[in-house]
Coordinates of C-alpha atoms in Angstrom, one line a residue:
M29 CA 70.6 11.0 -46.4
A30 CA 67.3 12.1 -47.7
L31 CA 64.3 11.1 -45.8
N32 CA 61.0 10.2 -47.8
K33 CA 57.4 11.5 -46.8
E34 CA 56.7 8.4 -44.8
K35 CA 60.0 8.8 -42.9
K36 CA 59.4 12.3 -42.1
A37 CA 56.2 11.7 -40.9
E38 CA 57.3 8.8 -38.5
V39 CA 59.9 11.4 -37.3
V40 CA 57.3 14.1 -36.8
A41 CA 55.2 11.5 -35.1
K42 CA 58.0 10.2 -32.9
I43 CA 59.1 13.7 -31.9
G44 CA 55.9 14.6 -31.2
E45 CA 54.8 11.7 -28.9
L46 CA 58.4 12.8 -27.1
L47 CA 57.1 16.4 -26.5
E48 CA 53.8 15.1 -25.5
T49 CA 55.4 12.8 -22.7
S50 CA 58.2 14.8 -21.7
K51 CA 58.5 16.9 -18.4
L52 CA 61.3 19.1 -19.9
T53 CA 62.7 19.0 -23.4
V54 CA 66.3 20.8 -23.3
I55 CA 67.6 21.8 -26.8
A56 CA 71.3 22.2 -27.2
K57 CA 74.1 23.0 -30.1
Y58 CA 76.7 20.3 -30.7
P59 CA 78.9 21.6 -33.5
G60 CA 81.9 19.1 -33.7
T61 CA 80.8 16.7 -31.7
S62 CA 81.9 13.2 -32.8
V63 CA 79.6 9.9 -33.2
K64 CA 81.6 8.3 -30.5
S65 CA 80.8 11.3 -28.1
F66 CA 77.2 11.1 -29.0
Q67 CA 77.2 7.4 -28.3
E68 CA 78.6 7.8 -24.8
L69 CA 75.8 10.6 -24.2
R70 CA 73.1 8.5 -25.4
R71 CA 74.5 5.7 -22.9
Q72 CA 74.3 8.0 -19.7
A73 CA 71.0 9.6 -20.8
V74 CA 69.5 6.1 -21.0
D75 CA 71.0 5.6 -17.5
N76 CA 68.9 8.8 -16.3
G77 CA 65.7 7.8 -18.5
T78 CA 66.3 10.6 -21.0
T79 CA 66.0 10.3 -24.6
V80 CA 68.6 12.4 -27.0
S81 CA 67.5 12.7 -30.3
V82 CA 68.7 14.7 -33.3
A83 CA 66.1 15.7 -35.7
K84 CA 66.0 18.1 -38.6
N85 CA 64.7 21.7 -37.1
R86 CA 62.0 21.8 -39.8
L87 CA 60.5 18.2 -38.6
V88 CA 60.9 19.6 -34.9
K89 CA 58.7 22.6 -36.0
K90 CA 56.0 20.7 -37.7
A91 CA 55.9 18.3 -34.2
L92 CA 55.6 21.6 -32.1
E93 CA 52.8 23.3 -34.5
S94 CA 50.6 20.0 -34.6
N95 CA 50.4 20.1 -30.8
D96 CA 47.9 22.5 -29.1
R97 CA 50.0 23.1 -26.2
F98 CA 53.2 24.1 -28.2
S99 CA 51.6 25.7 -31.4
G100 CA 52.4 29.2 -30.0
L101 CA 56.1 28.7 -29.2
D102 CA 58.6 31.0 -30.8
T103 CA 60.7 28.5 -33.0
S104 CA 62.8 31.0 -34.2
V105 CA 65.7 29.7 -32.1
L106 CA 65.6 26.5 -33.9
T107 CA 68.5 26.9 -36.3
G108 CA 71.7 25.0 -36.8
Q109 CA 72.8 21.7 -35.4
L110 CA 70.7 20.9 -32.4
M111 CA 69.9 18.1 -30.4
Y112 CA 66.9 17.6 -28.4
A113 CA 66.9 15.7 -24.9
F114 CA 63.3 14.4 -23.5
N115 CA 62.5 13.2 -20.4
A116 CA 59.4 11.9 -19.0
E117 CA 59.9 10.9 -15.5
D118 CA 62.5 13.9 -14.3
E119 CA 62.0 17.6 -15.1
V120 CA 65.8 18.2 -14.2
A121 CA 67.3 15.0 -15.5
P122 CA 67.9 16.2 -19.4
A123 CA 69.4 19.6 -18.4
Q124 CA 71.7 17.5 -15.8
V125 CA 73.0 15.0 -18.6
L126 CA 73.5 17.6 -21.2
A127 CA 75.5 19.7 -18.5
N128 CA 77.8 16.8 -17.6
F129 CA 78.2 15.9 -21.3
A130 CA 79.1 19.6 -21.9
K131 CA 81.9 19.5 -19.2
T132 CA 83.7 16.9 -21.6
Q133 CA 82.3 18.8 -24.8
P134 CA 82.9 22.2 -24.3
S135 CA 81.3 22.6 -28.2
V136 CA 78.0 21.7 -26.9
E137 CA 75.7 24.6 -25.5
F138 CA 72.3 25.3 -24.4
V139 CA 69.9 26.8 -26.5
G140 CA 67.0 26.8 -24.1
A141 CA 64.2 24.4 -23.3
I142 CA 60.3 23.4 -23.6
G143 CA 58.5 22.9 -20.5
A144 CA 55.8 20.5 -19.9
E145 CA 53.1 23.2 -20.2
G146 CA 54.4 24.7 -23.4
Q147 CA 56.5 27.5 -22.1
F148 CA 60.3 28.3 -23.6
L149 CA 63.1 28.5 -21.0
S150 CA 66.2 30.4 -21.7
A151 CA 69.5 28.7 -21.9
E152 CA 70.6 30.3 -18.2
D153 CA 67.4 28.7 -16.8
V154 CA 68.4 25.5 -18.3
Q155 CA 71.8 26.0 -16.8
A156 CA 70.3 26.6 -13.3
L157 CA 68.0 23.5 -13.7
A158 CA 71.2 21.8 -14.4
S159 CA 72.6 22.8 -11.3
L160 CA 69.9 21.6 -9.1
P161 CA 70.4 18.3 -7.1
S162 CA 68.3 15.1 -8.7
K163 CA 65.6 13.3 -7.2
D164 CA 67.4 10.8 -5.6
Q165 CA 69.7 13.3 -4.2
L166 CA 66.7 15.4 -2.8
R167 CA 65.2 12.2 -1.2
A168 CA 68.4 11.0 0.5
Q169 CA 68.7 14.7 2.1
L170 CA 65.2 14.8 3.0
I171 CA 65.8 11.6 4.9
A172 CA 68.9 12.6 6.3
T173 CA 67.3 16.1 7.7
V174 CA 64.4 13.8 9.4
N175 CA 66.5 11.2 10.7
A176 CA 69.1 13.8 12.2
P177 CA 67.1 14.6 15.1
L178 CA 66.1 11.1 15.7
T179 CA 69.8 10.1 15.8
G180 CA 70.5 12.8 18.2
F181 CA 68.0 11.6 20.2
V182 CA 69.1 7.9 20.4
G183 CA 72.7 9.4 21.2
V184 CA 71.4 11.2 24.3
L185 CA 69.4 8.2 25.6
S186 CA 72.6 6.0 25.0
G187 CA 74.7 8.9 26.7
N188 CA 72.7 8.2 29.9
I189 CA 72.9 4.8 30.0
R190 CA 76.6 4.7 29.1
G191 CA 77.3 7.2 32.0
V192 CA 75.3 5.2 34.4
L193 CA 77.3 2.0 33.3
N194 CA 80.8 4.0 33.9
V195 CA 79.7 4.8 37.5
L196 CA 78.9 1.0 38.4
S197 CA 81.8 -0.1 36.5
A198 CA 83.9 2.1 38.6
R199 CA 82.1 1.1 41.9
A200 CA 82.9 -2.3 40.7
E201 CA 86.5 -2.0 40.4
N202 CA 86.8 0.2 43.9
I203 CA 85.0 -2.3 45.5
S204 CA 87.2 -5.5 44.6

C-alpha cells in the first residue's frame, strides 16, 4: 500500500524518535518470514521492552539523516527487506530477541546495528552481543558471587556448632 506524504512524515518521525531513544538498533533481513511469525516476534519483543518495526529503507535513511548523531552513517547496507529492533532500556535485548527468533526462522539474518552514540556495528558484533547474558542474568550472577562467601562462612560457623552438639549428644547417650 502506497503511503501519502503525511503518513511518510509520520513514519520518519516515529523511526527518528525510536532511533533517538534506543540504546541499540539491530537491523536484520527477514526474507520469507510469515506474518504469524512476525506477530510472535513482536509479542516476545514487547516482553523484553524491544520494539520491532518494518519500514521502507528510504524512510529509515531519511530519519537517520535528520539526526545529527546518525547523519554520518554509511547507509549502503540498508537494502532489501529489513526489520529494525529498538530498545531504550537494554543494549543487548534487541540482539537477543532477534537471535532467539532466528533459531526458529533460519531465514532471519543480522545485517548490523546502530549504537546509541551513532556508530555502526557489524553483523558479527551483533551476534556476539546476542550471546551475552541479559542484565537480569548478570545481576543474578553478581548476587550469587557476593552471596557465596557469606554462605560458606555460615556453613563453617554452623559446622562448629553442629560438632559441639554431636559431642554433647554422644556424651548424653554414654551417661544414660
